[in-house]
Short mmCIF file of N, CA and C in Angstrom, two decimals:
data_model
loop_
_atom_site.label_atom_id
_atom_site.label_comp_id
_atom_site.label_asym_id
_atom_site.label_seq_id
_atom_site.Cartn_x
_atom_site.Cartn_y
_atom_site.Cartn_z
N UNK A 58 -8.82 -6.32 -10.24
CA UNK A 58 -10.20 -6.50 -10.65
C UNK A 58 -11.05 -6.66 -9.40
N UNK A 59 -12.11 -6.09 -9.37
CA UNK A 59 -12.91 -5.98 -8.47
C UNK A 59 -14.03 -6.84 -8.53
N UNK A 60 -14.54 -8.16 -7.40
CA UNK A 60 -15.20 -9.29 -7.43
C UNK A 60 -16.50 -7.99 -6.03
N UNK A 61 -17.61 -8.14 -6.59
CA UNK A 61 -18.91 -7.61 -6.09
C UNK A 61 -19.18 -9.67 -5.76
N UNK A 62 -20.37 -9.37 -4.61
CA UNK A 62 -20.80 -10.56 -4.00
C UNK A 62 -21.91 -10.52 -3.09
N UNK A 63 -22.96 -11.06 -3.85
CA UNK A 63 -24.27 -11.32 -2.81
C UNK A 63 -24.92 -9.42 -2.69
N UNK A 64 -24.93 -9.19 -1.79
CA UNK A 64 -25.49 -7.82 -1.22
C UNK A 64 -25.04 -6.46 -1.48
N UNK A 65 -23.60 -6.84 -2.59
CA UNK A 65 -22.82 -5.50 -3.02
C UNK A 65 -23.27 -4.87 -4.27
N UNK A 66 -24.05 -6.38 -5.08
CA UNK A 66 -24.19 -6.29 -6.19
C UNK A 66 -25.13 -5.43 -6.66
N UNK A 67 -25.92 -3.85 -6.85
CA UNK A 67 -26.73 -3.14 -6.77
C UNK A 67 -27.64 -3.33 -8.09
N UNK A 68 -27.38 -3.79 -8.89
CA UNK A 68 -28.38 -4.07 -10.40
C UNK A 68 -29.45 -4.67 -10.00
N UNK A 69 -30.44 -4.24 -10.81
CA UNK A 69 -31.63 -4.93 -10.24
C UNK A 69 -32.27 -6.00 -11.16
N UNK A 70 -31.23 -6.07 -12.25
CA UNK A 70 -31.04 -7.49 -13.27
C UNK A 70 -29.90 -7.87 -13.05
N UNK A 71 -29.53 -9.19 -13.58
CA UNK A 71 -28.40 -10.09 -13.32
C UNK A 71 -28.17 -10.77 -14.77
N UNK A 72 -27.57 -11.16 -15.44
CA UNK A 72 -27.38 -12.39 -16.43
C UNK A 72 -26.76 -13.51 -15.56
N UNK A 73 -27.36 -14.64 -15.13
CA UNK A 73 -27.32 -15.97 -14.87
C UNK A 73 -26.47 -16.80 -15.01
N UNK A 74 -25.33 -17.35 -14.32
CA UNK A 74 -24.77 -18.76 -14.74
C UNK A 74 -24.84 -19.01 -13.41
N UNK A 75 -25.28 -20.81 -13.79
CA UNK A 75 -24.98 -22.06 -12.08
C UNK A 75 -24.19 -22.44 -12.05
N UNK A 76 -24.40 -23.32 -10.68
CA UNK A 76 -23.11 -23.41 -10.31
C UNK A 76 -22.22 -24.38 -11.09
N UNK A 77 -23.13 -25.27 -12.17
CA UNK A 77 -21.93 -25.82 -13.09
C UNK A 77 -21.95 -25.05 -14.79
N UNK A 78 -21.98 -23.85 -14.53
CA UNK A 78 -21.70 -23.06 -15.71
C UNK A 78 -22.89 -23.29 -16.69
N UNK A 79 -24.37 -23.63 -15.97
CA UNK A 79 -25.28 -23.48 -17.45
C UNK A 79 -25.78 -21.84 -17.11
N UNK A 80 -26.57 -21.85 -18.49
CA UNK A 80 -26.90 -19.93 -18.10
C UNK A 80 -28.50 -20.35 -18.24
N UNK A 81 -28.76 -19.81 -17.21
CA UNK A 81 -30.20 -19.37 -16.28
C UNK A 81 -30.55 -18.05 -17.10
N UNK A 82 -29.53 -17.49 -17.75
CA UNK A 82 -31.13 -16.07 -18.23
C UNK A 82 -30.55 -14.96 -17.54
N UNK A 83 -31.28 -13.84 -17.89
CA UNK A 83 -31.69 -12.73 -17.25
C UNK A 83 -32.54 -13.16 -15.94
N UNK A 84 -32.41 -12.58 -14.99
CA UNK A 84 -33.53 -12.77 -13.74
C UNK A 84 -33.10 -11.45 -12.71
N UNK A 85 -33.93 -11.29 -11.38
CA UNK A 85 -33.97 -10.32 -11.20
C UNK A 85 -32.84 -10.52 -9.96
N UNK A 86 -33.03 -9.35 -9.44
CA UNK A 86 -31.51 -9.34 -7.97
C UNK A 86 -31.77 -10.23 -7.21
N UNK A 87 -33.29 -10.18 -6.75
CA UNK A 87 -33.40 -10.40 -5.78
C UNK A 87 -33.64 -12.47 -5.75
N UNK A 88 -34.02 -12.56 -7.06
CA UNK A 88 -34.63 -13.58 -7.78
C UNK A 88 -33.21 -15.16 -7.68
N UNK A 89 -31.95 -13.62 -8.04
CA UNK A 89 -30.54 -14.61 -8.14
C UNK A 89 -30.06 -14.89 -6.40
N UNK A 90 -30.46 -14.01 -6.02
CA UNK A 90 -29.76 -14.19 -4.31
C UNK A 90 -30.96 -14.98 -3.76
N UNK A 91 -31.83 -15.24 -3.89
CA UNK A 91 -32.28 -16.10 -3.49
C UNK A 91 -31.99 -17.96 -3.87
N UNK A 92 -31.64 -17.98 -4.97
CA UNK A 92 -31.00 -18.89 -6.02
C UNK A 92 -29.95 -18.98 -5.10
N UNK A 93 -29.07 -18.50 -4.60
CA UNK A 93 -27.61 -18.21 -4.07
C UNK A 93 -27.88 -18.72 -2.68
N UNK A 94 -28.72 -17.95 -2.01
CA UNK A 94 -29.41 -18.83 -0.46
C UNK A 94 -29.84 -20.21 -0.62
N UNK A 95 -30.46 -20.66 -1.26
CA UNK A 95 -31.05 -22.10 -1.18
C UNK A 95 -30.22 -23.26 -2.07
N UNK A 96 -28.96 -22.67 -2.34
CA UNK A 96 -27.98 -23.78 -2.98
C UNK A 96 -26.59 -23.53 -2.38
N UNK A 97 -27.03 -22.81 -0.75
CA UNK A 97 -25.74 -22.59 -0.26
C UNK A 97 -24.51 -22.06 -1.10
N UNK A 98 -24.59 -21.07 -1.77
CA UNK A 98 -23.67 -20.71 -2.85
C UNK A 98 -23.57 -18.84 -2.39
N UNK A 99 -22.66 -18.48 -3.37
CA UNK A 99 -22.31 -16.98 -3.44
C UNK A 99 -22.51 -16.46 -4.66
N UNK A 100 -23.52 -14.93 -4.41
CA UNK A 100 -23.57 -14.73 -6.05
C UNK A 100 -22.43 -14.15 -6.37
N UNK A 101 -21.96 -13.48 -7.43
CA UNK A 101 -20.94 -13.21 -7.96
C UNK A 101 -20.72 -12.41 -8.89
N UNK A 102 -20.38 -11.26 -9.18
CA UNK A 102 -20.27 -10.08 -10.47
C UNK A 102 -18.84 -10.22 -10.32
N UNK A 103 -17.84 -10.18 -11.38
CA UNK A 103 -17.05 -9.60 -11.83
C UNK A 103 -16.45 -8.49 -12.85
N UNK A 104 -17.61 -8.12 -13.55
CA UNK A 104 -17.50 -7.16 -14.45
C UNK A 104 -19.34 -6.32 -14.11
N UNK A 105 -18.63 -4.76 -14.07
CA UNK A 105 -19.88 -4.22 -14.53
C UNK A 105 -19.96 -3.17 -15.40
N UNK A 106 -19.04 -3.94 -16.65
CA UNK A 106 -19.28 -2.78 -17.49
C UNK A 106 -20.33 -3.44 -18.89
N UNK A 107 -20.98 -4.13 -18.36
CA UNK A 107 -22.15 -4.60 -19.72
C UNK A 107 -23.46 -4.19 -18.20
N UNK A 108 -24.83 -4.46 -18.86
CA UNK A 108 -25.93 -3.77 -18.02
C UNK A 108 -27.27 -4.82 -19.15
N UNK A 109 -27.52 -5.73 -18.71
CA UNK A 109 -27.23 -6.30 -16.96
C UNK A 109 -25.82 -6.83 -16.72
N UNK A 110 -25.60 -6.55 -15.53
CA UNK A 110 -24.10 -7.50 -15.59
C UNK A 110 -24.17 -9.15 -15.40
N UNK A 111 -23.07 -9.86 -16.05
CA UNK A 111 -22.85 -11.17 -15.86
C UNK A 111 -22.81 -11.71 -14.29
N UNK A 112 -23.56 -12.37 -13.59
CA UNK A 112 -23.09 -12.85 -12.48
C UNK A 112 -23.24 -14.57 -12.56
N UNK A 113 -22.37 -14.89 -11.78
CA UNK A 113 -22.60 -16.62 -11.29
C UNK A 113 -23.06 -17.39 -10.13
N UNK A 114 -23.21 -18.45 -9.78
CA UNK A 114 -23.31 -18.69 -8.58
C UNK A 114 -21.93 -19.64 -8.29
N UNK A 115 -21.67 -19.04 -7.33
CA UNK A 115 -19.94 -19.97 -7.19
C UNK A 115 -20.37 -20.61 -5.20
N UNK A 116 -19.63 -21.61 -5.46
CA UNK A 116 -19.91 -22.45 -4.23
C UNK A 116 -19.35 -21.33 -2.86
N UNK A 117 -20.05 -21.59 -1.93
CA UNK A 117 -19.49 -20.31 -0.78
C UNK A 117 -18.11 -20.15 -0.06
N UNK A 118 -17.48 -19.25 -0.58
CA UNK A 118 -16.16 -18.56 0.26
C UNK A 118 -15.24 -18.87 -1.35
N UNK A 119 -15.66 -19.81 -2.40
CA UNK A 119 -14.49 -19.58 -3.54
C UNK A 119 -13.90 -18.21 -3.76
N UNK A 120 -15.35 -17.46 -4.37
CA UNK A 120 -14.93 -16.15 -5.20
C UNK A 120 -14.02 -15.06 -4.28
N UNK A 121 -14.26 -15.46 -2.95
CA UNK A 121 -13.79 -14.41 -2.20
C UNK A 121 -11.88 -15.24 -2.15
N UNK A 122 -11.78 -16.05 -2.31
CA UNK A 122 -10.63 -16.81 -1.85
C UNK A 122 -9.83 -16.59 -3.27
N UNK A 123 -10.74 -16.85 -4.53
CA UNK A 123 -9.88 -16.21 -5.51
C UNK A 123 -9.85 -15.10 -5.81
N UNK A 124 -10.38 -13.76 -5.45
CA UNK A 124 -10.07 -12.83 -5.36
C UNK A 124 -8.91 -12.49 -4.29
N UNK A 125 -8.91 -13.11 -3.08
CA UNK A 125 -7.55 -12.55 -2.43
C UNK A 125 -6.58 -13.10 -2.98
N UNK A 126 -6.68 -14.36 -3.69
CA UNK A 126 -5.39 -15.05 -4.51
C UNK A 126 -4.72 -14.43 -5.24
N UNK A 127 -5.52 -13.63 -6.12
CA UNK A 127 -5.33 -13.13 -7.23
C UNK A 127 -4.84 -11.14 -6.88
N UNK A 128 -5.38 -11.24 -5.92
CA UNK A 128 -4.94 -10.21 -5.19
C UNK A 128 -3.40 -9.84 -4.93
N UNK A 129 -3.08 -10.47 -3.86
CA UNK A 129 -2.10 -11.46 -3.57
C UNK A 129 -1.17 -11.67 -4.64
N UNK A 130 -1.29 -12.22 -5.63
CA UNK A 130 -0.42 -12.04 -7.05
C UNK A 130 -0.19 -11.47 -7.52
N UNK A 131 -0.99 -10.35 -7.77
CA UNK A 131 -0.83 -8.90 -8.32
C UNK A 131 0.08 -7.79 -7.32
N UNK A 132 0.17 -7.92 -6.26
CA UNK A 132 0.66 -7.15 -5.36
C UNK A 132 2.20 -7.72 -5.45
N UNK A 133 2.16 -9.45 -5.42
CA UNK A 133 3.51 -9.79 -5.82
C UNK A 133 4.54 -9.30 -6.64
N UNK A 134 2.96 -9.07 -7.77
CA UNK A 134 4.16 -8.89 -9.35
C UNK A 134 4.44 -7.60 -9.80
N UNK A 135 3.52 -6.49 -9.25
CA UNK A 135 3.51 -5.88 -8.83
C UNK A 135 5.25 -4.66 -8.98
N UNK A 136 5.76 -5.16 -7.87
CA UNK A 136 7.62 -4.50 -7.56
C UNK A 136 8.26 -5.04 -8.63
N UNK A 137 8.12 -6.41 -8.99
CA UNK A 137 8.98 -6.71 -10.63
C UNK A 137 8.59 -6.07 -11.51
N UNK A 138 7.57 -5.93 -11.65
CA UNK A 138 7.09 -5.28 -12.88
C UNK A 138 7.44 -3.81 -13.33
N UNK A 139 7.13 -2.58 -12.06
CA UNK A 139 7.59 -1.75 -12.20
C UNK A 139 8.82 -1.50 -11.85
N UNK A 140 9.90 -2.36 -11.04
CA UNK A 140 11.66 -2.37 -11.43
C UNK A 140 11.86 -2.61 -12.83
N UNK A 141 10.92 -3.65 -13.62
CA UNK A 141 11.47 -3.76 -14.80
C UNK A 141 11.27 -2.75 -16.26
N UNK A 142 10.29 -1.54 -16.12
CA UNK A 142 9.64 -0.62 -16.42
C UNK A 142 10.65 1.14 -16.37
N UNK A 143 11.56 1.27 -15.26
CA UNK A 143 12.34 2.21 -14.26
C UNK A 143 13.48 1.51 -14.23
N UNK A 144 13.86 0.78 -14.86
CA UNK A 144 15.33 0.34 -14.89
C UNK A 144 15.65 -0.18 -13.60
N UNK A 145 15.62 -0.79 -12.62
CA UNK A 145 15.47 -1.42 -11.49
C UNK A 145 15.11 -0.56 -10.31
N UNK A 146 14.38 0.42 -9.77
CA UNK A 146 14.66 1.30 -9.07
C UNK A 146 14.14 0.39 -7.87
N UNK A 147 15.30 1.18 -7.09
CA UNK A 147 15.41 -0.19 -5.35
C UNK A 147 14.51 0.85 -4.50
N UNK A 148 13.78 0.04 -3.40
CA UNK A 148 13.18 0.78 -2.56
C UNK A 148 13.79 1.57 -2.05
N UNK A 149 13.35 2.52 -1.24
CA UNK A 149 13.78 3.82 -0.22
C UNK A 149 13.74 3.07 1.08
N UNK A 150 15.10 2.97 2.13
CA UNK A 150 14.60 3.12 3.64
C UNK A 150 14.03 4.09 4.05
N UNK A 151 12.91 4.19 4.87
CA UNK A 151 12.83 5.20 5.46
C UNK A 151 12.69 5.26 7.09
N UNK A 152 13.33 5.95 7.54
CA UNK A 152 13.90 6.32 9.22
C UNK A 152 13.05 7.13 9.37
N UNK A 153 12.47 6.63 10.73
CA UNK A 153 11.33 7.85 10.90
C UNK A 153 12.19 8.25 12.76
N UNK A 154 12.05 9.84 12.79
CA UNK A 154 12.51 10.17 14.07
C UNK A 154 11.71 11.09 14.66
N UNK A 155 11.82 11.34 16.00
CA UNK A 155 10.47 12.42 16.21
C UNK A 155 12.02 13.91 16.69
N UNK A 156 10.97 15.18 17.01
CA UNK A 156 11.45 16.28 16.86
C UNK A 156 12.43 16.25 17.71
N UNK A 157 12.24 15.51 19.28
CA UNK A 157 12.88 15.90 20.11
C UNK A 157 13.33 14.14 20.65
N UNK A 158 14.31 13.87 19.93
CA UNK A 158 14.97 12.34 19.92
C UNK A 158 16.20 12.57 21.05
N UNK A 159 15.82 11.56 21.74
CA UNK A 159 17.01 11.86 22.66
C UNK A 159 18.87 11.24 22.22
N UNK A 160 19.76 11.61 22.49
CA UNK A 160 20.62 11.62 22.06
C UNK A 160 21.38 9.77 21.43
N UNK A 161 20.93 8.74 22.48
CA UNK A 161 21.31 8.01 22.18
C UNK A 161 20.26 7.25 21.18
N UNK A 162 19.11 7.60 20.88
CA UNK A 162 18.83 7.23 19.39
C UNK A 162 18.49 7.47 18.47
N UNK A 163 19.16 9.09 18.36
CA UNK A 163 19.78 9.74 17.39
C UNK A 163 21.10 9.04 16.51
N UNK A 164 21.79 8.83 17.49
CA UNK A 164 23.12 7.69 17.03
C UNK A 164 22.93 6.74 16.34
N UNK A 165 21.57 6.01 16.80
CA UNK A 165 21.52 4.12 16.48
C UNK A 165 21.04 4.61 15.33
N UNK A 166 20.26 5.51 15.08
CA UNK A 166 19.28 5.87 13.65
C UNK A 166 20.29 6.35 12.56
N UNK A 167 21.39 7.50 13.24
CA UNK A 167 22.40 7.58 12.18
C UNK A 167 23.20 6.77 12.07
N UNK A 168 23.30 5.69 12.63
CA UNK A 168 24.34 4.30 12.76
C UNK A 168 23.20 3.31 11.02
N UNK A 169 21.80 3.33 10.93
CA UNK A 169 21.50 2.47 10.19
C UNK A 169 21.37 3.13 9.25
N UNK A 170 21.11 4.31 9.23
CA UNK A 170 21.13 5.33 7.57
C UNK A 170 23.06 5.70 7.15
N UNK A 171 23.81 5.63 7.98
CA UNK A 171 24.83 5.59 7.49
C UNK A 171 25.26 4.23 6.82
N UNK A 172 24.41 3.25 7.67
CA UNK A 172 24.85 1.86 7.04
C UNK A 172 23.91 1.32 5.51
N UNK A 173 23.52 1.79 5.51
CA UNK A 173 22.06 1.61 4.03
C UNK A 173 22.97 2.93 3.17
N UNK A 174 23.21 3.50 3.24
CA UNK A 174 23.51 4.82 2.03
C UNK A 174 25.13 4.00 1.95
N UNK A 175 25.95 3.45 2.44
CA UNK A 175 27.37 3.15 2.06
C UNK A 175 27.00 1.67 1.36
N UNK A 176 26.06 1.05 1.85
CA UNK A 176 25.53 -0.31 0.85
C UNK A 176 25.42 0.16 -0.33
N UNK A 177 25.07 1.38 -0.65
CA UNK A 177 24.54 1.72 -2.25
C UNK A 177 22.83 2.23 -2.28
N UNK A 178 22.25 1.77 -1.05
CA UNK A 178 21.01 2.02 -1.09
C UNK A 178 19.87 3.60 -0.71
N UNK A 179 19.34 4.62 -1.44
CA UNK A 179 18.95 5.59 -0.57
C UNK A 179 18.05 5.41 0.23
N UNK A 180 17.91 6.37 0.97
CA UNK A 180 17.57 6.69 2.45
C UNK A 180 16.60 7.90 2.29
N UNK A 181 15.34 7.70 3.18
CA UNK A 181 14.34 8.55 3.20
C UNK A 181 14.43 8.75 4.54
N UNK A 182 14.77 10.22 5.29
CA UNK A 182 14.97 10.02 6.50
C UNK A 182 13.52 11.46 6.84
N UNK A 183 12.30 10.79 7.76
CA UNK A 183 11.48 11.53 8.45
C UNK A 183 11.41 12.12 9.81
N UNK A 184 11.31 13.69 10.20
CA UNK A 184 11.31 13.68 11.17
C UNK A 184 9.63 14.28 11.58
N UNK A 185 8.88 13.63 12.27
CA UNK A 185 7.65 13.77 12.78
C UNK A 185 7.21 14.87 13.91
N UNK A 186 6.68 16.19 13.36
CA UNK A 186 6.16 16.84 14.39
C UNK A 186 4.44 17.13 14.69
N UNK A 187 4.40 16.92 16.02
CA UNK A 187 2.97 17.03 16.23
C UNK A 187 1.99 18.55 16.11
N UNK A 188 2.92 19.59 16.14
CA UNK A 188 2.49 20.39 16.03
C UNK A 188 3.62 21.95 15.59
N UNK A 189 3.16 23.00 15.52
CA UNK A 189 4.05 24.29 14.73
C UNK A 189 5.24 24.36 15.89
N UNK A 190 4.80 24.32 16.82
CA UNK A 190 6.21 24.50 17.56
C UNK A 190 7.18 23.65 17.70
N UNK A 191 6.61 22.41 17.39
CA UNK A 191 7.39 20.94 17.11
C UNK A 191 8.54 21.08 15.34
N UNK A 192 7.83 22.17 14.58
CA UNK A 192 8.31 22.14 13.15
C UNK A 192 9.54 22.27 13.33
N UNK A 193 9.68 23.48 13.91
CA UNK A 193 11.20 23.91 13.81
C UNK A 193 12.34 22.89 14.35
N UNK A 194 12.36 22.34 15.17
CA UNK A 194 12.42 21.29 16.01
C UNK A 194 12.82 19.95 15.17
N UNK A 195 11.89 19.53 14.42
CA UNK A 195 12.32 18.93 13.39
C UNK A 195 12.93 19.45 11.95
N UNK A 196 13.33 20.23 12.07
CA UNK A 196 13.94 20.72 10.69
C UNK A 196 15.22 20.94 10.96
N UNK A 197 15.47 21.36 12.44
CA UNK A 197 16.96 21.56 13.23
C UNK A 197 17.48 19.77 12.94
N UNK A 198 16.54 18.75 13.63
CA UNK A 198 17.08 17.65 13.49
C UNK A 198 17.57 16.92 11.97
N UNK A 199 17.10 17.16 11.03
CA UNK A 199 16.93 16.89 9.97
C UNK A 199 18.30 17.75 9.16
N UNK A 200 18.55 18.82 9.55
CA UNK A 200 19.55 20.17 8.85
C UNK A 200 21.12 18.79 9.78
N UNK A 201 20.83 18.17 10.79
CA UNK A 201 21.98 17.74 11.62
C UNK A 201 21.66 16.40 11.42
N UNK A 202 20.73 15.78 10.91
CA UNK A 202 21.25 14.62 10.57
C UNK A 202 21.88 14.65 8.86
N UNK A 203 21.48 15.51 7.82
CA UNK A 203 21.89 15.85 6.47
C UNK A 203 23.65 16.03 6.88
N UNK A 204 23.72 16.92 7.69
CA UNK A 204 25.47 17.28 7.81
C UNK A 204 25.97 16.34 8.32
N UNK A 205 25.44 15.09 9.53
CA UNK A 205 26.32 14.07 9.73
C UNK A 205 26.58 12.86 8.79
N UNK A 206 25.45 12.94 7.72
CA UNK A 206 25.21 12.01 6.83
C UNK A 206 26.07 12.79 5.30
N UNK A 207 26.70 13.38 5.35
CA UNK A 207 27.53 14.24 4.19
C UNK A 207 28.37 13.44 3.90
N UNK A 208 29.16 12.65 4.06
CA UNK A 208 30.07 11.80 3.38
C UNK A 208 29.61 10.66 2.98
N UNK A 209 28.29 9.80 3.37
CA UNK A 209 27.92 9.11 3.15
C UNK A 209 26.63 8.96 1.81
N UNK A 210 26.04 10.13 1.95
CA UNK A 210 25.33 10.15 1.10
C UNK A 210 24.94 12.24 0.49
N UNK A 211 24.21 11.93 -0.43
CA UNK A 211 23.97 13.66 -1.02
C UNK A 211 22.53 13.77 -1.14
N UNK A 212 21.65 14.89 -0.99
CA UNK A 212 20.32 14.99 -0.95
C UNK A 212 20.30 14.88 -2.24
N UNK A 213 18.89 14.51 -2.51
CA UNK A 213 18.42 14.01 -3.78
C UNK A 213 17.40 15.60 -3.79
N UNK A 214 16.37 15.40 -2.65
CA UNK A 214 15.04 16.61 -2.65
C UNK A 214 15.57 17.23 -1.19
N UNK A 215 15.75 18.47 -1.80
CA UNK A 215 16.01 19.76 -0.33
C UNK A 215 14.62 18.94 0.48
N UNK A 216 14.99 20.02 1.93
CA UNK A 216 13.97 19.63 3.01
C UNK A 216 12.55 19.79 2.92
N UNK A 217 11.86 18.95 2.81
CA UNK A 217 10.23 19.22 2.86
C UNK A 217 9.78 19.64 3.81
N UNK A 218 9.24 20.61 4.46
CA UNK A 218 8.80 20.52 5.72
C UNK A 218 7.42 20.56 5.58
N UNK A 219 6.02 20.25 6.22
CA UNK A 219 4.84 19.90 6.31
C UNK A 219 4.14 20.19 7.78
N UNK A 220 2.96 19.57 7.33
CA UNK A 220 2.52 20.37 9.27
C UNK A 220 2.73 19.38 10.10
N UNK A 221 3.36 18.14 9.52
CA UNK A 221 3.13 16.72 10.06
C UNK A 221 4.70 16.49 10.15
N UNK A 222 5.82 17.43 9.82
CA UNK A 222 7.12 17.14 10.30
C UNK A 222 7.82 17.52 8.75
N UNK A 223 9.34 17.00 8.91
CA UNK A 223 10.20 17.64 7.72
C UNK A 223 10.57 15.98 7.25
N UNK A 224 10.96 16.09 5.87
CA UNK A 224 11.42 14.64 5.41
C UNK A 224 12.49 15.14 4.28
N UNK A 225 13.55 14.68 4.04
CA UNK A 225 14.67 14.83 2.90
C UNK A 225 15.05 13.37 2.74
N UNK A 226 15.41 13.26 1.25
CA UNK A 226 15.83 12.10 0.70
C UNK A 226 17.28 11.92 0.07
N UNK A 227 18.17 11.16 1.07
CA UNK A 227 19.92 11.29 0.69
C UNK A 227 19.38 9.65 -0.35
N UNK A 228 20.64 9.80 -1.38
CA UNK A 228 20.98 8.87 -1.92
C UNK A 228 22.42 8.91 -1.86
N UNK A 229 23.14 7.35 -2.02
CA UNK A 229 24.61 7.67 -1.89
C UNK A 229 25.61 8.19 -2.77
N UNK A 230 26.73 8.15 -2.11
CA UNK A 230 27.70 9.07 -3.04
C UNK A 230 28.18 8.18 -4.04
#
């Protein structure tokens, strides 16, 4: 839900509540933010789907503090909610490598995607190119990390390749 405040609020009517919840009325924008300046307060919309919209005056920095709260909670509940929706589906690692990785951390990278795909967990492995001559480059790396990663895990989506690099997704065996 989206909390509007003070200068966001574009209506040029308001419906009224103070700061201890009596209702003030209809009044105008400019009429309530001034109301809002001289009682040290914040105005406040939370809904704008009635016209005028409802606003309040809430003491300064609340509305913004319960909006990140509530924020914040929702983002929490968020991963339960849709595991419990998808039958638990577990996040993706994803390994990001560039086109031209030098040899020893090529290893450490196939050392932690071999170790996440034998846990049970899949693996989103990216390789990043900056430009067309970089593509190929990453698609070679990607074709050789898929074949060293063959016993450990099986592609889920053949190779994507993009202008921004190649990405394939192993899940385990």
């Amino acid at each position: 839900m989206a909390v509007f405040m003070n200068e966001q609020i574009r209506a040029s009517e308001v419906v009224l509540t103070g700061l201890r919840g009596e209702k003030l009325g209809i009044v105008s924008r400019e009429e309530a933010l001034g109301m809002a300046r001289t009682q040290g307060a914040d105005l406040v919309c939370t809904s704008l789907m009635s016209s005028p919209p409802p606003c309040s005056l809430m003491a300064k920095g609340k509305a913004k503090a319960a909006a990140q709260k509530e924020a914040a909670s929702a983002r929490k509940a968020a991963p339960g909610q849709a595991a419990g929706k998808s039958g638990g589906k577990e996040k993706v690692k994803e390994l990001r490598f560039t086109a031209h990785i030098e040899e020893h951390d090529y290893e450490t990278k196939l050392r932690q995607a071999d170790k996440h795909l034998r846990s049970g967990k899949p693996v989103q492995l990216v390789v990043q190119a900056s430009g067309a001559k970089e593509a190929a480059a990453a698609k070679t790396v990607l074709e050789r990390l898929v074949a060293d990663l063959k016993e450990a895990g099986v592609k889920e989506t053949g190779l994507q390749t993009g202008g921004k690099g190649s990405k394939v997704k192993l899940n385990p065996r």
